[in-house]
Coordinates of C-alpha atoms in Angstrom, one line a residue:
X1 CA 0.0 0.2 0.2
X2 CA 2.9 2.2 1.2
X3 CA 4.5 1.5 -2.0
X4 CA 1.7 2.5 -4.1
X5 CA 1.0 5.9 -2.6
X6 CA 5.1 6.3 -3.0
X7 CA 4.8 5.7 -6.6
X8 CA 1.9 8.0 -7.3
X9 CA 4.1 11.1 -5.7
X10 CA 6.9 9.9 -7.5
X11 CA 5.0 10.0 -10.8
X12 CA 3.7 13.6 -9.7
X13 CA 7.2 15.1 -9.1
X14 CA 8.5 13.5 -12.5
X15 CA 5.5 14.9 -14.3
X16 CA 6.2 18.5 -12.5
X17 CA 9.9 18.5 -13.2
X18 CA 8.7 17.6 -17.0
X19 CA 6.6 20.3 -17.2
X20 CA 9.3 22.7 -16.0
X21 CA 11.8 21.3 -18.7
X22 CA 9.0 21.6 -21.5
X23 CA 8.5 25.4 -20.1
X24 CA 11.7 26.2 -21.0
X25 CA 12.1 24.4 -24.3
X26 CA 9.1 25.9 -25.6
X27 CA 9.7 29.3 -24.1
X28 CA 13.1 29.6 -24.2
X29 CA 13.7 32.3 -21.6
X30 CA 16.0 32.5 -18.5
X31 CA 14.6 30.3 -16.0
X32 CA 14.8 32.3 -12.6
X33 CA 13.9 31.4 -9.4
X34 CA 10.5 34.0 -9.6
X35 CA 9.4 31.7 -13.0
X36 CA 9.9 28.2 -11.3
X37 CA 8.3 28.9 -8.3
X38 CA 5.5 30.5 -10.3
X39 CA 4.9 27.5 -12.5
X40 CA 5.6 25.2 -9.4
X41 CA 3.0 26.9 -7.8
X42 CA 0.6 26.9 -11.0
X43 CA 1.2 23.1 -11.3
X44 CA 0.7 22.6 -7.4
X45 CA -3.3 23.9 -8.1
X46 CA -3.6 21.6 -11.0
X47 CA -2.3 18.5 -9.2
X48 CA -4.5 18.9 -5.9
X49 CA -7.6 19.4 -8.0
X50 CA -6.5 16.0 -9.8
X51 CA -6.0 14.6 -6.4
X52 CA -9.3 15.6 -5.0
X53 CA -11.1 14.8 -8.3
X54 CA -9.2 11.4 -9.1
X55 CA -9.2 10.0 -5.5
X56 CA -12.6 11.3 -4.3
X57 CA -14.6 9.9 -7.4
X58 CA -12.2 6.7 -7.5
X59 CA -13.4 5.9 -3.4
X60 CA -17.4 7.1 -4.6
X61 CA -17.1 4.7 -7.3
X62 CA -15.7 1.2 -5.5
X63 CA -18.2 2.4 -2.6
X64 CA -21.2 2.5 -5.0
X65 CA -20.1 -0.7 -6.8
X66 CA -20.1 -2.5 -3.3
X67 CA -23.5 -1.5 -2.5
X68 CA -25.1 -1.8 -5.9
X69 CA -24.0 -4.5 -8.0
X70 CA -26.2 -3.7 -10.8
X71 CA -24.5 0.1 -11.3
X72 CA -21.4 -0.2 -13.3
X73 CA -18.7 2.3 -12.1
X74 CA -18.3 4.5 -14.9
X75 CA -22.0 5.2 -15.4
X76 CA -22.6 5.9 -11.6
X77 CA -19.6 8.7 -12.4
X78 CA -21.0 9.9 -16.2
X79 CA -22.7 12.8 -14.6
X80 CA -19.7 14.8 -12.5
X81 CA -17.5 14.2 -15.9
X82 CA -19.8 16.9 -17.6
X83 CA -18.0 19.0 -15.0
X84 CA -15.9 19.5 -18.3
X85 CA -18.7 20.7 -20.0
X86 CA -17.6 24.5 -18.9
X87 CA -14.1 23.9 -20.6
X88 CA -16.1 25.4 -23.7
X89 CA -14.4 28.9 -22.7
X90 CA -12.7 29.3 -25.6
X91 CA -10.8 32.8 -26.2
X92 CA -13.4 33.9 -28.5
X93 CA -16.8 36.6 -28.2
X94 CA -18.6 35.4 -25.4
X95 CA -21.7 35.0 -27.5
X96 CA -19.4 31.8 -29.1
X97 CA -18.9 30.9 -25.6
X98 CA -22.6 31.2 -24.3
X99 CA -23.8 29.0 -27.6
X100 CA -21.1 26.6 -27.2
X101 CA -22.9 26.1 -23.2
X102 CA -26.1 25.6 -24.7
X103 CA -25.4 23.3 -27.5
X104 CA -23.5 21.1 -24.9
X105 CA -26.3 20.9 -22.6
X106 CA -28.5 20.3 -25.4
X107 CA -26.1 17.3 -26.2
X108 CA -25.8 16.1 -22.6
X109 CA -29.8 15.8 -22.5
X110 CA -29.8 13.9 -26.1
X111 CA -27.5 11.2 -24.5
X112 CA -28.8 10.6 -21.4
X113 CA -32.9 10.4 -23.1
X114 CA -33.0 6.7 -22.8
X115 CA -31.0 6.5 -19.6
X116 CA -32.1 5.9 -16.1
X117 CA -31.0 5.9 -12.7
X118 CA -28.3 8.0 -10.6
X119 CA -26.0 8.3 -14.4
X120 CA -29.3 10.3 -15.6
X121 CA -30.3 12.1 -12.8
X122 CA -26.4 13.3 -12.5
X123 CA -25.8 14.1 -16.2
X124 CA -29.5 16.2 -16.3
X125 CA -28.1 17.8 -13.4
X126 CA -25.0 19.1 -15.5
X127 CA -27.2 20.0 -18.2
X128 CA -29.4 21.9 -16.4
X129 CA -26.4 23.8 -15.1
X130 CA -24.5 24.6 -18.7
X131 CA -28.0 26.0 -19.7
X132 CA -28.6 28.1 -17.1
X133 CA -25.0 29.8 -17.5
X134 CA -25.0 29.9 -21.2
X135 CA -28.4 31.8 -21.2
X136 CA -27.2 34.3 -18.1
X137 CA -23.8 34.9 -20.6
X138 CA -25.9 35.6 -23.3
X139 CA -28.3 37.8 -20.7
X140 CA -24.8 40.0 -20.0
X141 CA -23.6 39.9 -23.5
X142 CA -26.6 41.9 -24.7
X143 CA -27.7 44.0 -21.6
X144 CA -27.2 47.5 -21.6
X145 CA -24.4 48.4 -20.8
X146 CA -22.2 45.6 -20.6
X147 CA -19.3 44.6 -22.8
X148 CA -18.1 41.1 -23.7
X149 CA -15.1 41.3 -21.2
X150 CA -18.0 41.8 -18.3
X151 CA -19.5 38.4 -19.8
X152 CA -16.5 36.7 -20.1
X153 CA -15.6 37.6 -16.5
X154 CA -18.8 36.1 -15.5
X155 CA -18.4 33.0 -17.1
X156 CA -14.8 32.5 -15.7
X157 CA -15.8 33.2 -12.4
X158 CA -19.2 31.3 -12.3
X159 CA -17.3 28.0 -14.0
X160 CA -14.4 28.1 -12.5
X161 CA -12.6 29.1 -15.9
X162 CA -9.6 26.9 -17.0
X163 CA -7.1 24.7 -14.8
X164 CA -4.6 27.2 -15.6
X165 CA -6.7 29.9 -13.7
X166 CA -7.3 27.3 -10.8
X167 CA -7.1 29.1 -7.6
X168 CA -6.5 27.3 -4.1
X169 CA -9.8 28.6 -2.9
X170 CA -11.7 27.9 -6.0
X171 CA -10.3 24.4 -6.0
X172 CA -11.6 23.9 -2.4
X173 CA -14.9 25.1 -3.0
X174 CA -15.4 23.3 -6.4
X175 CA -14.0 20.3 -5.1
X176 CA -16.2 20.2 -2.0
X177 CA -19.0 20.6 -3.9
X178 CA -18.4 18.1 -6.6
X179 CA -17.6 15.2 -4.2
X180 CA -20.6 16.9 -1.8
X181 CA -23.1 16.5 -4.9
X182 CA -21.9 12.4 -5.2
X183 CA -22.1 12.0 -2.0
X184 CA -25.7 12.9 -1.7
X185 CA -26.6 11.1 -4.4
X186 CA -24.2 8.0 -3.1
X187 CA -26.7 8.4 0.3
X188 CA -29.5 8.4 -1.6
X189 CA -29.3 5.9 -4.3
X190 CA -32.3 3.8 -3.1
X191 CA -34.7 6.8 -2.9
X192 CA -33.6 7.3 -6.4
X193 CA -35.6 4.3 -7.8
X194 CA -32.2 2.8 -9.6
X195 CA -32.9 0.9 -12.9
X196 CA -36.5 0.9 -12.2
X197 CA -39.2 3.2 -14.5
X198 CA -41.2 4.7 -11.9
X199 CA -40.1 7.2 -9.1
X200 CA -42.3 8.1 -5.8
X201 CA -42.9 11.2 -4.6
X202 CA -39.9 10.9 -1.8
X203 CA -37.6 9.5 -4.6
X204 CA -38.6 12.6 -7.0
X205 CA -37.7 15.1 -4.2
X206 CA -34.1 13.1 -3.9
X207 CA -33.5 13.3 -7.5
X208 CA -34.5 16.7 -7.6
X209 CA -32.0 17.6 -5.0
X210 CA -29.4 15.9 -6.5
X211 CA -29.8 17.9 -10.1
X212 CA -29.6 21.1 -8.4
X213 CA -26.6 19.9 -6.2
X214 CA -24.6 18.5 -9.3
X215 CA -25.5 21.6 -11.3
X216 CA -24.1 23.8 -8.5
X217 CA -20.8 21.5 -8.2
X218 CA -20.5 22.4 -12.0
X219 CA -21.0 26.1 -11.7
X220 CA -18.4 26.2 -9.3
X221 CA -15.9 23.6 -10.0
X222 CA -16.1 23.9 -14.1
X223 CA -13.7 21.8 -16.1
X224 CA -12.0 20.3 -12.8
X225 CA -14.5 18.0 -12.3
X226 CA -13.7 16.1 -15.8
X227 CA -10.8 14.9 -14.2
X228 CA -12.5 12.3 -12.3
X229 CA -14.0 10.2 -14.6
X230 CA -10.7 10.3 -16.9
X231 CA -8.9 9.7 -13.7
X232 CA -11.1 6.4 -12.6
X233 CA -11.0 5.0 -16.2
X234 CA -7.3 5.4 -16.3
X235 CA -6.8 3.5 -12.8
X236 CA -8.9 0.9 -12.5
X237 CA -7.4 -1.0 -15.0
X238 CA -4.3 -0.6 -13.2
X239 CA -5.3 -1.2 -9.5
X240 CA -8.3 -3.2 -10.0
X241 CA -11.5 -2.6 -7.7
X242 CA -9.9 -3.0 -4.8
X243 CA -11.0 -0.1 -2.3
X244 CA -7.6 -0.1 -0.4
X245 CA -5.9 0.5 -4.1
X246 CA -8.9 3.1 -5.2
X247 CA -7.5 6.4 -3.5
X248 CA -4.1 6.3 -4.5
X249 CA -4.6 5.1 -8.3
X250 CA -7.3 7.9 -8.5
X251 CA -4.7 10.1 -6.9
X252 CA -1.9 9.4 -9.2
X253 CA -3.8 9.2 -12.5
X254 CA -5.9 12.7 -11.5
X255 CA -2.7 14.8 -10.9
X256 CA -0.9 13.1 -13.9
X257 CA -3.9 13.9 -16.1
X258 CA -4.1 17.6 -15.3
X259 CA -0.5 17.7 -15.4
X260 CA -0.6 16.5 -18.8
X261 CA -3.3 18.6 -19.8
X262 CA -1.8 21.4 -18.5
X263 CA 1.7 20.8 -20.3
X264 CA -0.2 20.1 -23.6
X265 CA -1.7 23.5 -23.3
X266 CA 1.8 25.1 -22.7
X267 CA 3.3 23.1 -25.6
X268 CA 0.9 24.5 -27.8
X269 CA 1.4 28.3 -26.8
X270 CA -2.3 28.6 -26.3
X271 CA -4.3 29.7 -23.1
X272 CA -4.8 27.0 -20.9
X273 CA -8.5 27.4 -21.5
X274 CA -8.4 26.3 -25.1
X275 CA -6.7 22.8 -25.0
X276 CA -7.1 21.8 -21.4
X277 CA -11.1 22.4 -21.7
X278 CA -11.6 21.2 -25.7
X279 CA -9.5 18.1 -24.7
X280 CA -11.1 17.4 -21.2
X281 CA -14.5 17.7 -23.0
X282 CA -13.6 15.4 -25.8
X283 CA -12.3 12.4 -23.6
X284 CA -15.0 13.1 -21.2
X285 CA -17.9 13.0 -23.5
X286 CA -16.5 10.0 -25.4
X287 CA -16.5 8.0 -22.0
X288 CA -20.2 9.2 -21.2
X289 CA -21.8 8.0 -24.7
X290 CA -19.5 4.6 -24.2
X291 CA -20.8 4.2 -20.5
X292 CA -24.3 5.8 -20.2
X293 CA -26.6 2.8 -18.9
X294 CA -30.3 2.4 -21.0
X295 CA -33.3 2.0 -18.6
X296 CA -34.0 -1.5 -17.3
X297 CA -37.0 -2.8 -18.8
X298 CA -37.9 -4.8 -15.9

C-alpha cells in the first residue's frame, strides 16, 4: 500500500519536473527562481485539483459498486464527468462561448434521453447548469451597458475557468461541492429508484436535490470536475476494484491527467482554457457516450 502511494507521488514529481523542462524548451528564456516558483505553484494547484477529483471519485465509485452491484462504476460517475462542459470557454466573443454551453447542454440531454437512475440524474443536472450559464452569459452580452469582457469575466468566475486559472480557494470550494453532490447521490441511491421505471414522491424529491447539487457543483468546479471520470477510467485497469487501492490510484491518475493536459496547453502556446477545456471535454464525452446505461426494462 505504501509503495503504491509512494509511486503515485514520485510520478507526480516526475511530471512536474517534466513540465518545467517543457516550459523552458517551448518558451526559451532564463528560468529564474521567481519563474520556477510560479510554475511550481500553478502545477501544484492543478495537481491538487486532480488529487481531489481522482481520489474522491475513485472511492465513491468503489463504494457505489459495493452497495449496488447492478450499477456500473463509470455510469455512476458519468454525470460529474460533464463538469468538463464549462471547458468550452474558448478565447472567442462571449456569444460563441454561451452558445457552446447551450449546445453542450443539449447534447448531454440527448445522450441521456433513454438512460435511467443515478447516471441520468447527475448528467441532467449538469445539463441544467450548462443551460443556465449559457443563457446568463447571453444576457450579459446583450444587456445594456455591459461588454463582452464583463460577460467573459462572469463565465470564468461562475464556471471556475480553466485549470490554469484555478486558485486554491476555487479548487477547495469546487472540489467540496462536486464530492458533496456525489455523496448526496450515493447516500440516497435507494430513493432514486435505480434501474426502475417509476419514482415515488420521496424519490422524486431526492432526484431533484441531486440534480440541483450536481448543477451547483459544476457551476463552481468547471473543467476540474471532468478529471474525476478520466482519472478513474485510467486507474481502474491498473489497480482493479480493490478499495484499498482506489485512493492512491485515483490520486496519481488525477494529478497526472491534470498536469498532462496543462503541459499540452503550454506546448501549443495557447491560453490554457482552450486545449485543457476542449481536450477534457472530448475525453469525458467519449467516456459518457460509452458508459451511459439504458433504462432497465424490468
